[in-house]
Amino acid sequence: MMGKVAFSLLLALALVTLGVSSGRKCVLSGLWKNELGSNMTISAVNADGGFTGSYHTAVTATDKHIRVSPLKGSQKPTSRRKEPTFGFTVSWTFSNSVTVFVGQCFMDDKGKETLKTMWLLREEVSSPGADWKATRVGTNIFTRIK
Ligand code: BTN
């Protein structure tokens, strides 16, 4: 018969192997800031990997007054994993533009989390002839504030 200690060890090993417990995990939910000074809040990630949040950009390509805008995204794998990938869309409330971000949540040896992202910002243009200048591309690195 297997002893209690041996059973617990076996169970712990099985859970770690399945990525269910133990080990530090990079978590998307929380408050983040990027190198431009923009802030975003990401809600809890649901069972399907979906999340919502809000984005307060520090900069704009427009002459409009900046307002906090909603974001919607999903992470992969859907369950909590060590360093998940993700994508989200920000639907700007003060312009006719949309930004999509893709990235990965990384954790360093000290437990510090970083979101490394690339984004595409699409603005509205008045004709197909202006399509060439309608999309900007860039990168942002987010660190956790809370
Ligand atoms: C707009 O100007 O129409 C909307 C705001 C766009 C802000 C962009 S999105 C990519 C980059 N990262 C930020 O934090 N802000 C800019």
PDB file of C-alpha atoms and ligand atoms in Angstrom:
ATOM      1  CA  MET A   1       0.000   0.000   0.000  1.00  0.00           C
ATOM      2  CA  MET A   2       1.245   3.503  -0.873  1.00  0.00           C
ATOM      3  CA  GLY A   3       1.970   5.778   2.101  1.00  0.00           C
ATOM      4  CA  LYS A   4       0.315   9.202   2.495  1.00  0.00           C
ATOM      5  CA  VAL A   5       3.562  11.093   1.826  1.00  0.00           C
ATOM      6  CA  ALA A   6       4.355   9.108  -1.310  1.00  0.00           C
ATOM      7  CA  PHE A   7       0.803   9.660  -2.573  1.00  0.00           C
ATOM      8  CA  SER A   8       0.997  13.428  -1.964  1.00  0.00           C
ATOM      9  CA  LEU A   9       4.324  13.624  -3.779  1.00  0.00           C
ATOM     10  CA  LEU A  10       2.943  11.680  -6.716  1.00  0.00           C
ATOM     11  CA  LEU A  11      -0.132  13.909  -6.861  1.00  0.00           C
ATOM     12  CA  ALA A  12       1.991  17.076  -6.718  1.00  0.00           C
ATOM     13  CA  LEU A  13       4.205  15.747  -9.515  1.00  0.00           C
ATOM     14  CA  ALA A  14       1.179  14.925 -11.659  1.00  0.00           C
ATOM     15  CA  LEU A  15      -0.295  18.433 -11.101  1.00  0.00           C
ATOM     16  CA  VAL A  16       3.001  20.137 -11.946  1.00  0.00           C
ATOM     17  CA  THR A  17       3.325  18.014 -15.090  1.00  0.00           C
ATOM     18  CA  LEU A  18      -0.178  19.062 -16.109  1.00  0.00           C
ATOM     19  CA  GLY A  19       0.667  22.708 -15.365  1.00  0.00           C
ATOM     20  CA  VAL A  20      -2.140  22.845 -12.827  1.00  0.00           C
ATOM     21  CA  SER A  21      -0.200  24.019  -9.813  1.00  0.00           C
ATOM     22  CA  SER A  22       3.213  25.145  -8.577  1.00  0.00           C
ATOM     23  CA  GLY A  23       5.690  27.317 -10.437  1.00  0.00           C
ATOM     24  CA  ARG A  24       5.142  31.010 -10.923  1.00  0.00           C
ATOM     25  CA  LYS A  25       2.666  31.962 -13.608  1.00  0.00           C
ATOM     26  CA  CYS A  26       2.479  35.150 -15.589  1.00  0.00           C
ATOM     27  CA  VAL A  27      -1.052  36.471 -15.105  1.00  0.00           C
ATOM     28  CA  LEU A  28      -2.696  38.965 -17.461  1.00  0.00           C
ATOM     29  CA  SER A  29      -5.247  40.409 -15.083  1.00  0.00           C
ATOM     30  CA  GLY A  30      -4.253  43.569 -13.273  1.00  0.00           C
ATOM     31  CA  LEU A  31      -3.062  47.105 -13.951  1.00  0.00           C
ATOM     32  CA  TRP A  32      -0.250  47.633 -16.498  1.00  0.00           C
ATOM     33  CA  LYS A  33       1.828  50.575 -17.776  1.00  0.00           C
ATOM     34  CA  ASN A  34       3.865  50.796 -21.000  1.00  0.00           C
ATOM     35  CA  GLU A  35       6.918  52.868 -21.984  1.00  0.00           C
ATOM     36  CA  LEU A  36       4.719  55.609 -23.464  1.00  0.00           C
ATOM     37  CA  GLY A  37       2.974  56.058 -20.126  1.00  0.00           C
ATOM     38  CA  SER A  38      -0.271  54.394 -21.252  1.00  0.00           C
ATOM     39  CA  ASN A  39      -2.209  52.411 -18.630  1.00  0.00           C
ATOM     40  CA  MET A  40      -4.479  49.450 -19.065  1.00  0.00           C
ATOM     41  CA  THR A  41      -6.568  47.347 -16.762  1.00  0.00           C
ATOM     42  CA  ILE A  42      -7.295  43.730 -17.623  1.00  0.00           C
ATOM     43  CA  SER A  43     -10.104  41.895 -15.866  1.00  0.00           C
ATOM     44  CA  ALA A  44      -9.972  38.275 -14.759  1.00  0.00           C
ATOM     45  CA  VAL A  45      -9.434  35.808 -17.594  1.00  0.00           C
ATOM     46  CA  ASN A  46     -12.489  33.528 -17.931  1.00  0.00           C
ATOM     47  CA  ALA A  47     -12.572  29.754 -18.511  1.00  0.00           C
ATOM     48  CA  ASP A  48     -12.573  30.263 -22.296  1.00  0.00           C
ATOM     49  CA  GLY A  49      -9.473  32.474 -22.093  1.00  0.00           C
ATOM     50  CA  GLY A  50     -11.516  35.633 -22.738  1.00  0.00           C
ATOM     51  CA  PHE A  51     -10.994  38.941 -20.969  1.00  0.00           C
ATOM     52  CA  THR A  52     -12.124  42.546 -21.088  1.00  0.00           C
ATOM     53  CA  GLY A  53     -10.579  45.725 -19.772  1.00  0.00           C
ATOM     54  CA  SER A  54      -9.942  49.396 -20.328  1.00  0.00           C
ATOM     55  CA  TYR A  55      -7.090  51.318 -21.955  1.00  0.00           C
ATOM     56  CA  HIS A  56      -5.958  54.856 -21.160  1.00  0.00           C
ATOM     57  CA  THR A  57      -3.503  55.863 -23.871  1.00  0.00           C
ATOM     58  CA  ALA A  58      -0.934  58.552 -23.116  1.00  0.00           C
ATOM     59  CA  VAL A  59      -0.653  59.510 -26.798  1.00  0.00           C
ATOM     60  CA  THR A  60      -2.918  59.883 -29.821  1.00  0.00           C
ATOM     61  CA  ALA A  61      -2.484  60.193 -33.573  1.00  0.00           C
ATOM     62  CA  THR A  62      -5.463  62.559 -33.601  1.00  0.00           C
ATOM     63  CA  ASP A  63      -6.165  66.049 -32.310  1.00  0.00           C
ATOM     64  CA  LYS A  64      -8.996  64.644 -30.181  1.00  0.00           C
ATOM     65  CA  HIS A  65      -9.282  64.714 -26.408  1.00  0.00           C
ATOM     66  CA  ILE A  66      -8.094  61.318 -25.071  1.00  0.00           C
ATOM     67  CA  ARG A  67     -10.696  59.180 -23.330  1.00  0.00           C
ATOM     68  CA  VAL A  68     -10.474  55.777 -21.635  1.00  0.00           C
ATOM     69  CA  SER A  69     -11.469  53.069 -24.139  1.00  0.00           C
ATOM     70  CA  PRO A  70     -12.610  49.454 -23.815  1.00  0.00           C
ATOM     71  CA  LEU A  71     -10.543  46.431 -24.790  1.00  0.00           C
ATOM     72  CA  LYS A  72     -11.489  42.821 -25.467  1.00  0.00           C
ATOM     73  CA  GLY A  73      -9.171  39.857 -25.938  1.00  0.00           C
ATOM     74  CA  SER A  74      -8.245  36.271 -25.357  1.00  0.00           C
ATOM     75  CA  GLN A  75      -5.263  34.334 -24.104  1.00  0.00           C
ATOM     76  CA  LYS A  76      -3.812  30.967 -25.139  1.00  0.00           C
ATOM     77  CA  PRO A  77      -3.754  28.435 -23.668  1.00  0.00           C
ATOM     78  CA  THR A  78      -7.112  29.232 -22.087  1.00  0.00           C
ATOM     79  CA  SER A  79      -6.084  27.757 -18.735  1.00  0.00           C
ATOM     80  CA  ARG A  80      -3.441  29.510 -16.647  1.00  0.00           C
ATOM     81  CA  ARG A  81      -0.033  28.592 -18.024  1.00  0.00           C
ATOM     82  CA  LYS A  82       3.439  29.831 -17.225  1.00  0.00           C
ATOM     83  CA  GLU A  83       3.860  32.323 -20.085  1.00  0.00           C
ATOM     84  CA  PRO A  84       0.626  32.633 -22.103  1.00  0.00           C
ATOM     85  CA  THR A  85       0.215  34.344 -25.460  1.00  0.00           C
ATOM     86  CA  PHE A  86      -2.669  36.753 -25.989  1.00  0.00           C
ATOM     87  CA  GLY A  87      -4.328  39.219 -28.322  1.00  0.00           C
ATOM     88  CA  PHE A  88      -6.728  42.088 -27.709  1.00  0.00           C
ATOM     89  CA  THR A  89      -8.482  44.873 -29.562  1.00  0.00           C
ATOM     90  CA  VAL A  90      -8.908  48.427 -28.303  1.00  0.00           C
ATOM     91  CA  SER A  91     -11.950  50.152 -29.755  1.00  0.00           C
ATOM     92  CA  TRP A  92     -11.079  53.835 -29.302  1.00  0.00           C
ATOM     93  CA  THR A  93     -14.023  55.853 -28.045  1.00  0.00           C
ATOM     94  CA  PHE A  94     -12.594  59.227 -29.132  1.00  0.00           C
ATOM     95  CA  SER A  95     -11.550  58.344 -32.710  1.00  0.00           C
ATOM     96  CA  ASN A  96     -12.630  56.050 -35.555  1.00  0.00           C
ATOM     97  CA  SER A  97      -9.487  53.961 -35.145  1.00  0.00           C
ATOM     98  CA  VAL A  98      -8.930  50.476 -33.817  1.00  0.00           C
ATOM     99  CA  THR A  99      -5.721  48.978 -32.408  1.00  0.00           C
ATOM    100  CA  VAL A 100      -4.986  45.269 -32.208  1.00  0.00           C
ATOM    101  CA  PHE A 101      -2.251  44.029 -29.891  1.00  0.00           C
ATOM    102  CA  VAL A 102      -0.644  40.578 -29.826  1.00  0.00           C
ATOM    103  CA  GLY A 103       1.909  39.475 -27.314  1.00  0.00           C
ATOM    104  CA  GLN A 104       3.164  37.177 -24.630  1.00  0.00           C
ATOM    105  CA  CYS A 105       3.297  37.428 -20.865  1.00  0.00           C
ATOM    106  CA  PHE A 106       6.832  36.708 -19.591  1.00  0.00           C
ATOM    107  CA  MET A 107       8.112  36.237 -16.073  1.00  0.00           C
ATOM    108  CA  ASP A 108      11.742  36.735 -15.074  1.00  0.00           C
ATOM    109  CA  ASP A 109      13.710  34.886 -12.382  1.00  0.00           C
ATOM    110  CA  LYS A 110      12.648  37.447  -9.769  1.00  0.00           C
ATOM    111  CA  GLY A 111       8.950  37.000 -10.550  1.00  0.00           C
ATOM    112  CA  LYS A 112       8.662  40.299 -12.453  1.00  0.00           C
ATOM    113  CA  GLU A 113       6.048  40.116 -15.212  1.00  0.00           C
ATOM    114  CA  THR A 114       6.350  41.807 -18.615  1.00  0.00           C
ATOM    115  CA  LEU A 115       3.953  41.914 -21.538  1.00  0.00           C
ATOM    116  CA  LYS A 116       5.874  42.065 -24.820  1.00  0.00           C
ATOM    117  CA  THR A 117       3.509  43.240 -27.538  1.00  0.00           C
ATOM    118  CA  MET A 118       3.247  44.325 -31.150  1.00  0.00           C
ATOM    119  CA  TRP A 119       0.351  46.440 -32.364  1.00  0.00           C
ATOM    120  CA  LEU A 120      -1.366  47.620 -35.531  1.00  0.00           C
ATOM    121  CA  LEU A 121      -3.319  50.883 -35.418  1.00  0.00           C
ATOM    122  CA  ARG A 122      -5.827  51.357 -38.229  1.00  0.00           C
ATOM    123  CA  GLU A 123      -7.238  54.808 -38.826  1.00  0.00           C
ATOM    124  CA  GLU A 124     -10.125  55.773 -41.066  1.00  0.00           C
ATOM    125  CA  VAL A 125      -9.138  57.350 -44.393  1.00  0.00           C
ATOM    126  CA  SER A 126     -11.384  59.042 -46.925  1.00  0.00           C
ATOM    127  CA  SER A 127     -10.600  56.883 -49.981  1.00  0.00           C
ATOM    128  CA  PRO A 128      -8.889  53.641 -51.095  1.00  0.00           C
ATOM    129  CA  GLY A 129      -6.121  55.799 -52.508  1.00  0.00           C
ATOM    130  CA  ALA A 130      -5.161  56.755 -48.966  1.00  0.00           C
ATOM    131  CA  ASP A 131      -5.120  53.151 -47.745  1.00  0.00           C
ATOM    132  CA  TRP A 132      -1.311  53.041 -47.886  1.00  0.00           C
ATOM    133  CA  LYS A 133      -1.010  55.453 -44.978  1.00  0.00           C
ATOM    134  CA  ALA A 134      -3.859  54.135 -42.847  1.00  0.00           C
ATOM    135  CA  THR A 135      -1.996  51.577 -40.719  1.00  0.00           C
ATOM    136  CA  ARG A 136       0.724  52.191 -38.157  1.00  0.00           C
ATOM    137  CA  VAL A 137       2.756  49.433 -36.546  1.00  0.00           C
ATOM    138  CA  GLY A 138       4.786  49.333 -33.366  1.00  0.00           C
ATOM    139  CA  THR A 139       5.779  47.553 -30.193  1.00  0.00           C
ATOM    140  CA  ASN A 140       4.959  48.198 -26.553  1.00  0.00           C
ATOM    141  CA  ILE A 141       6.319  46.657 -23.379  1.00  0.00           C
ATOM    142  CA  PHE A 142       4.036  46.673 -20.356  1.00  0.00           C
ATOM    143  CA  THR A 143       5.059  46.204 -16.730  1.00  0.00           C
ATOM    144  CA  ARG A 144       2.687  45.545 -13.857  1.00  0.00           C
ATOM    145  CA  ILE A 145       1.678  48.445 -11.603  1.00  0.00           C
ATOM    146  CA  LYS A 146      -0.798  46.441  -9.496  1.00  0.00           C
TER     147      LYS A 146
HETATM  148  C1  BTN B   1      -5.949  57.228 -31.865  1.00  0.00           C
HETATM  149  O1  BTN B   1      -4.985  57.983 -31.845  1.00  0.00           O
HETATM  150  O2  BTN B   1      -6.802  57.252 -32.796  1.00  0.00           O
HETATM  151  C2  BTN B   1      -6.202  56.256 -30.771  1.00  0.00           C
HETATM  152  C3  BTN B   1      -5.083  56.123 -29.793  1.00  0.00           C
HETATM  153  C4  BTN B   1      -3.977  55.244 -30.285  1.00  0.00           C
HETATM  154  C5  BTN B   1      -2.881  55.041 -29.265  1.00  0.00           C
HETATM  155  C6  BTN B   1      -1.778  54.128 -29.732  1.00  0.00           C
HETATM  156  S1  BTN B   1      -2.248  52.416 -29.758  1.00  0.00           S
HETATM  157  C7  BTN B   1      -0.588  51.916 -29.936  1.00  0.00           C
HETATM  158  C8  BTN B   1       0.254  52.862 -29.105  1.00  0.00           C
HETATM  159  N1  BTN B   1       0.399  52.377 -27.751  1.00  0.00           N
HETATM  160  C9  BTN B   1      -0.198  53.171 -26.871  1.00  0.00           C
HETATM  161  O3  BTN B   1      -0.200  52.976 -25.656  1.00  0.00           O
HETATM  162  N2  BTN B   1      -0.764  54.200 -27.492  1.00  0.00           N
HETATM  163  C10 BTN B   1      -0.507  54.170 -28.917  1.00  0.00           C
END
